[in-house]
Amino acid sequence: MPCRTFASPAHVSTPQWLAIPALAALLVLGTHVSALAGPPTDAVKGTSEKVVRLLNDEALKLPERANERRQRLVEIVAERFNYEEMCRRSLGEQWLKLKEAEKQEFIALFQMLLAKSYATKVEGYAGEKVQYLGERLANGYAEVRARISSAKQELLVDFRLVDRAGDWLVYDIVVDGISLVSSYRGQFARMLRLWSYGDLVERMRQTADLPLQARAQ
């Protein structure tokens, strides 16, 4: 993601660091051509298949059901993402300084902003092909490698997952060697050198339009 320079926290708009044009959307798109796979690959594929069924549901394509369709999409993807792990890794040392209520609010904000980014992309599903190339497992973590192909480009994607009570959850996506979490971590570090944590969260609130009752006290 491009690095932006901010003159002053009081005089800049919220940076679009959560606009991830392809990264999260890659999780839920495609026609699968699979090599021999295990549970982590099956978990990623299972989520993809659920979303493709949702996108192909003719009843949910009606304009009056657009909000319902998007909410179902968000729920399906949330089942596969470990947002707490993503936030912990993205915030680094700052995460350790937060109270539990602050952590829960940050997770909610992060999830809402990420959903805004991927929902539009996923709803523009164009039938990219996904070939799962293999997986690696070690000490409760896994990495699933896939190749995503379309008429315009071909990308190598690594889905990084953690085992939580037998359920494999995504905590990072690496596209052509660029980690989603590492990109966030760099962005957050730069912002927190300019802004207080409270300033950062308030800008996230404004962008996500988080209800007052969901904010940390």
Short mmCIF file of N, CA and C in Angstrom, two decimals, residues 11-83:
data_model
loop_
_atom_site.label_atom_id
_atom_site.label_comp_id
_atom_site.label_asym_id
_atom_site.label_seq_id
_atom_site.Cartn_x
_atom_site.Cartn_y
_atom_site.Cartn_z
N HIS A 11 -5.65 18.09 10.76
CA HIS A 11 -5.94 18.70 9.48
C HIS A 11 -5.93 17.73 8.32
N VAL A 12 -6.05 16.45 8.60
CA VAL A 12 -6.06 15.48 7.51
C VAL A 12 -7.30 14.61 7.63
N SER A 13 -7.77 14.10 6.51
CA SER A 13 -8.90 13.17 6.51
C SER A 13 -8.39 11.78 6.85
N THR A 14 -9.30 10.89 7.21
CA THR A 14 -8.92 9.52 7.54
C THR A 14 -8.27 8.87 6.34
N PRO A 15 -7.05 8.33 6.48
CA PRO A 15 -6.38 7.70 5.35
C PRO A 15 -7.09 6.43 4.94
N GLN A 16 -7.02 6.13 3.68
CA GLN A 16 -7.73 4.96 3.17
C GLN A 16 -6.87 3.71 3.26
N TRP A 17 -6.34 3.45 4.45
CA TRP A 17 -5.44 2.31 4.62
C TRP A 17 -6.19 0.99 4.68
N LEU A 18 -7.51 1.05 4.82
CA LEU A 18 -8.28 -0.18 4.83
C LEU A 18 -8.93 -0.46 3.49
N ALA A 19 -8.61 0.33 2.47
CA ALA A 19 -9.11 0.06 1.12
C ALA A 19 -8.17 -0.95 0.49
N ILE A 20 -8.52 -2.21 0.54
CA ILE A 20 -7.65 -3.28 0.05
C ILE A 20 -8.27 -3.86 -1.19
N PRO A 21 -7.96 -3.33 -2.34
CA PRO A 21 -8.68 -3.62 -3.58
C PRO A 21 -8.87 -5.10 -3.89
N ALA A 22 -7.94 -5.98 -3.49
CA ALA A 22 -8.12 -7.37 -3.88
C ALA A 22 -7.90 -8.34 -2.75
N LEU A 23 -7.23 -7.97 -1.69
CA LEU A 23 -6.68 -8.94 -0.75
C LEU A 23 -7.74 -9.79 -0.07
N ALA A 24 -8.66 -9.17 0.68
CA ALA A 24 -9.66 -9.97 1.37
C ALA A 24 -10.61 -10.63 0.40
N ALA A 25 -10.89 -9.96 -0.71
CA ALA A 25 -11.82 -10.52 -1.69
C ALA A 25 -11.31 -11.82 -2.27
N LEU A 26 -10.01 -11.98 -2.34
CA LEU A 26 -9.44 -13.19 -2.93
C LEU A 26 -9.85 -14.44 -2.15
N LEU A 27 -10.13 -14.26 -0.87
CA LEU A 27 -10.52 -15.41 -0.05
C LEU A 27 -11.80 -16.05 -0.53
N VAL A 28 -12.68 -15.26 -1.12
CA VAL A 28 -14.03 -15.75 -1.35
C VAL A 28 -14.43 -15.81 -2.81
N LEU A 29 -13.47 -15.81 -3.71
CA LEU A 29 -13.80 -15.84 -5.13
C LEU A 29 -13.22 -17.08 -5.79
N GLY A 30 -13.90 -17.54 -6.85
CA GLY A 30 -13.22 -18.46 -7.74
C GLY A 30 -13.86 -19.80 -7.98
N THR A 31 -13.41 -20.42 -9.03
CA THR A 31 -13.74 -21.79 -9.36
C THR A 31 -12.51 -22.63 -9.01
N HIS A 32 -12.68 -23.67 -8.23
CA HIS A 32 -11.55 -24.34 -7.61
C HIS A 32 -11.01 -25.49 -8.45
N VAL A 33 -9.69 -25.50 -8.59
CA VAL A 33 -8.98 -26.64 -9.16
C VAL A 33 -7.98 -27.05 -8.10
N SER A 34 -8.19 -28.19 -7.47
CA SER A 34 -7.48 -28.48 -6.24
C SER A 34 -6.48 -29.62 -6.37
N ALA A 35 -5.35 -29.41 -5.70
CA ALA A 35 -4.41 -30.50 -5.48
C ALA A 35 -4.84 -31.22 -4.21
N LEU A 36 -4.12 -32.27 -3.82
CA LEU A 36 -4.41 -32.97 -2.59
C LEU A 36 -4.33 -31.99 -1.43
N ALA A 37 -5.36 -31.92 -0.59
CA ALA A 37 -5.42 -30.89 0.44
C ALA A 37 -5.82 -31.50 1.77
N GLY A 38 -5.59 -30.70 2.84
CA GLY A 38 -5.97 -31.11 4.18
C GLY A 38 -6.96 -30.14 4.78
N PRO A 39 -7.18 -30.22 6.09
CA PRO A 39 -8.19 -29.38 6.75
C PRO A 39 -8.03 -27.88 6.54
N PRO A 40 -6.82 -27.29 6.60
CA PRO A 40 -6.74 -25.85 6.37
C PRO A 40 -7.23 -25.43 4.99
N THR A 41 -6.84 -26.17 3.96
CA THR A 41 -7.30 -25.85 2.60
C THR A 41 -8.80 -26.05 2.51
N ASP A 42 -9.31 -27.10 3.10
CA ASP A 42 -10.75 -27.34 3.08
C ASP A 42 -11.51 -26.20 3.75
N ALA A 43 -10.91 -25.61 4.81
CA ALA A 43 -11.56 -24.50 5.50
C ALA A 43 -11.68 -23.28 4.58
N VAL A 44 -10.59 -22.95 3.89
CA VAL A 44 -10.61 -21.81 2.97
C VAL A 44 -11.60 -22.06 1.84
N LYS A 45 -11.56 -23.25 1.26
CA LYS A 45 -12.46 -23.60 0.17
C LYS A 45 -13.91 -23.57 0.62
N GLY A 46 -14.16 -24.05 1.84
CA GLY A 46 -15.53 -24.08 2.33
C GLY A 46 -16.14 -22.69 2.42
N THR A 47 -15.36 -21.73 2.90
CA THR A 47 -15.85 -20.36 2.96
C THR A 47 -16.09 -19.81 1.56
N SER A 48 -15.16 -20.08 0.66
CA SER A 48 -15.32 -19.62 -0.72
C SER A 48 -16.60 -20.16 -1.34
N GLU A 49 -16.86 -21.41 -1.13
CA GLU A 49 -18.05 -22.04 -1.72
C GLU A 49 -19.34 -21.45 -1.15
N LYS A 50 -19.34 -21.14 0.16
CA LYS A 50 -20.51 -20.52 0.77
C LYS A 50 -20.80 -19.16 0.14
N VAL A 51 -19.74 -18.39 -0.10
CA VAL A 51 -19.94 -17.05 -0.65
C VAL A 51 -20.40 -17.12 -2.10
N VAL A 52 -19.83 -18.04 -2.85
CA VAL A 52 -20.25 -18.18 -4.25
C VAL A 52 -21.73 -18.56 -4.32
N ARG A 53 -22.18 -19.45 -3.42
CA ARG A 53 -23.61 -19.80 -3.38
C ARG A 53 -24.45 -18.58 -3.05
N LEU A 54 -23.96 -17.76 -2.11
CA LEU A 54 -24.68 -16.55 -1.75
C LEU A 54 -24.79 -15.61 -2.95
N LEU A 55 -23.68 -15.43 -3.66
CA LEU A 55 -23.67 -14.51 -4.79
C LEU A 55 -24.56 -14.99 -5.93
N ASN A 56 -24.74 -16.30 -6.02
CA ASN A 56 -25.55 -16.88 -7.09
C ASN A 56 -27.03 -17.04 -6.71
N ASP A 57 -27.38 -16.65 -5.48
CA ASP A 57 -28.76 -16.76 -5.01
C ASP A 57 -29.59 -15.68 -5.69
N GLU A 58 -30.46 -16.08 -6.61
CA GLU A 58 -31.24 -15.13 -7.40
C GLU A 58 -32.16 -14.28 -6.52
N ALA A 59 -32.72 -14.89 -5.48
CA ALA A 59 -33.63 -14.14 -4.61
C ALA A 59 -32.92 -12.98 -3.91
N LEU A 60 -31.66 -13.19 -3.55
CA LEU A 60 -30.92 -12.16 -2.84
C LEU A 60 -30.34 -11.09 -3.76
N LYS A 61 -30.52 -11.27 -5.06
CA LYS A 61 -30.05 -10.26 -6.01
C LYS A 61 -31.06 -9.13 -6.18
N LEU A 62 -32.24 -9.29 -5.61
CA LEU A 62 -33.25 -8.24 -5.69
C LEU A 62 -32.76 -6.99 -4.95
N PRO A 63 -32.96 -5.80 -5.52
CA PRO A 63 -32.47 -4.56 -4.89
C PRO A 63 -32.91 -4.39 -3.45
N GLU A 64 -34.14 -4.77 -3.14
CA GLU A 64 -34.65 -4.57 -1.79
C GLU A 64 -33.99 -5.51 -0.76
N ARG A 65 -33.23 -6.49 -1.25
CA ARG A 65 -32.55 -7.41 -0.33
C ARG A 65 -31.04 -7.21 -0.35
N ALA A 66 -30.60 -6.08 -0.87
CA ALA A 66 -29.16 -5.81 -0.98
C ALA A 66 -28.48 -5.78 0.39
N ASN A 67 -29.12 -5.13 1.35
CA ASN A 67 -28.51 -5.05 2.69
C ASN A 67 -28.44 -6.41 3.34
N GLU A 68 -29.47 -7.22 3.17
CA GLU A 68 -29.47 -8.58 3.72
C GLU A 68 -28.35 -9.41 3.10
N ARG A 69 -28.20 -9.26 1.80
CA ARG A 69 -27.15 -10.01 1.08
C ARG A 69 -25.76 -9.63 1.59
N ARG A 70 -25.55 -8.35 1.77
CA ARG A 70 -24.24 -7.90 2.25
C ARG A 70 -23.99 -8.35 3.68
N GLN A 71 -25.03 -8.31 4.52
CA GLN A 71 -24.86 -8.74 5.90
C GLN A 71 -24.53 -10.23 5.97
N ARG A 72 -25.17 -11.03 5.14
CA ARG A 72 -24.85 -12.46 5.11
C ARG A 72 -23.41 -12.68 4.66
N LEU A 73 -22.97 -11.89 3.71
CA LEU A 73 -21.59 -11.99 3.24
C LEU A 73 -20.62 -11.71 4.37
N VAL A 74 -20.87 -10.63 5.11
CA VAL A 74 -20.01 -10.27 6.23
C VAL A 74 -19.98 -11.39 7.27
N GLU A 75 -21.12 -12.00 7.55
CA GLU A 75 -21.19 -13.07 8.54
C GLU A 75 -20.41 -14.30 8.09
N ILE A 76 -20.51 -14.64 6.81
CA ILE A 76 -19.79 -15.82 6.30
C ILE A 76 -18.28 -15.61 6.40
N VAL A 77 -17.82 -14.44 5.99
CA VAL A 77 -16.38 -14.17 6.04
C VAL A 77 -15.90 -14.10 7.49
N ALA A 78 -16.72 -13.55 8.39
CA ALA A 78 -16.34 -13.46 9.80
C ALA A 78 -16.13 -14.83 10.43
N GLU A 79 -16.83 -15.83 9.93
CA GLU A 79 -16.66 -17.19 10.44
C GLU A 79 -15.26 -17.72 10.16
N ARG A 80 -14.59 -17.19 9.14
CA ARG A 80 -13.29 -17.73 8.72
C ARG A 80 -12.12 -16.86 9.14
N PHE A 81 -12.36 -15.58 9.43
CA PHE A 81 -11.28 -14.68 9.84
C PHE A 81 -11.16 -14.66 11.36
N ASN A 82 -9.92 -14.67 11.84
CA ASN A 82 -9.66 -14.45 13.26
C ASN A 82 -9.28 -12.98 13.43
N TYR A 83 -10.28 -12.13 13.63
CA TYR A 83 -10.02 -10.69 13.67
C TYR A 83 -9.19 -10.29 14.88
#
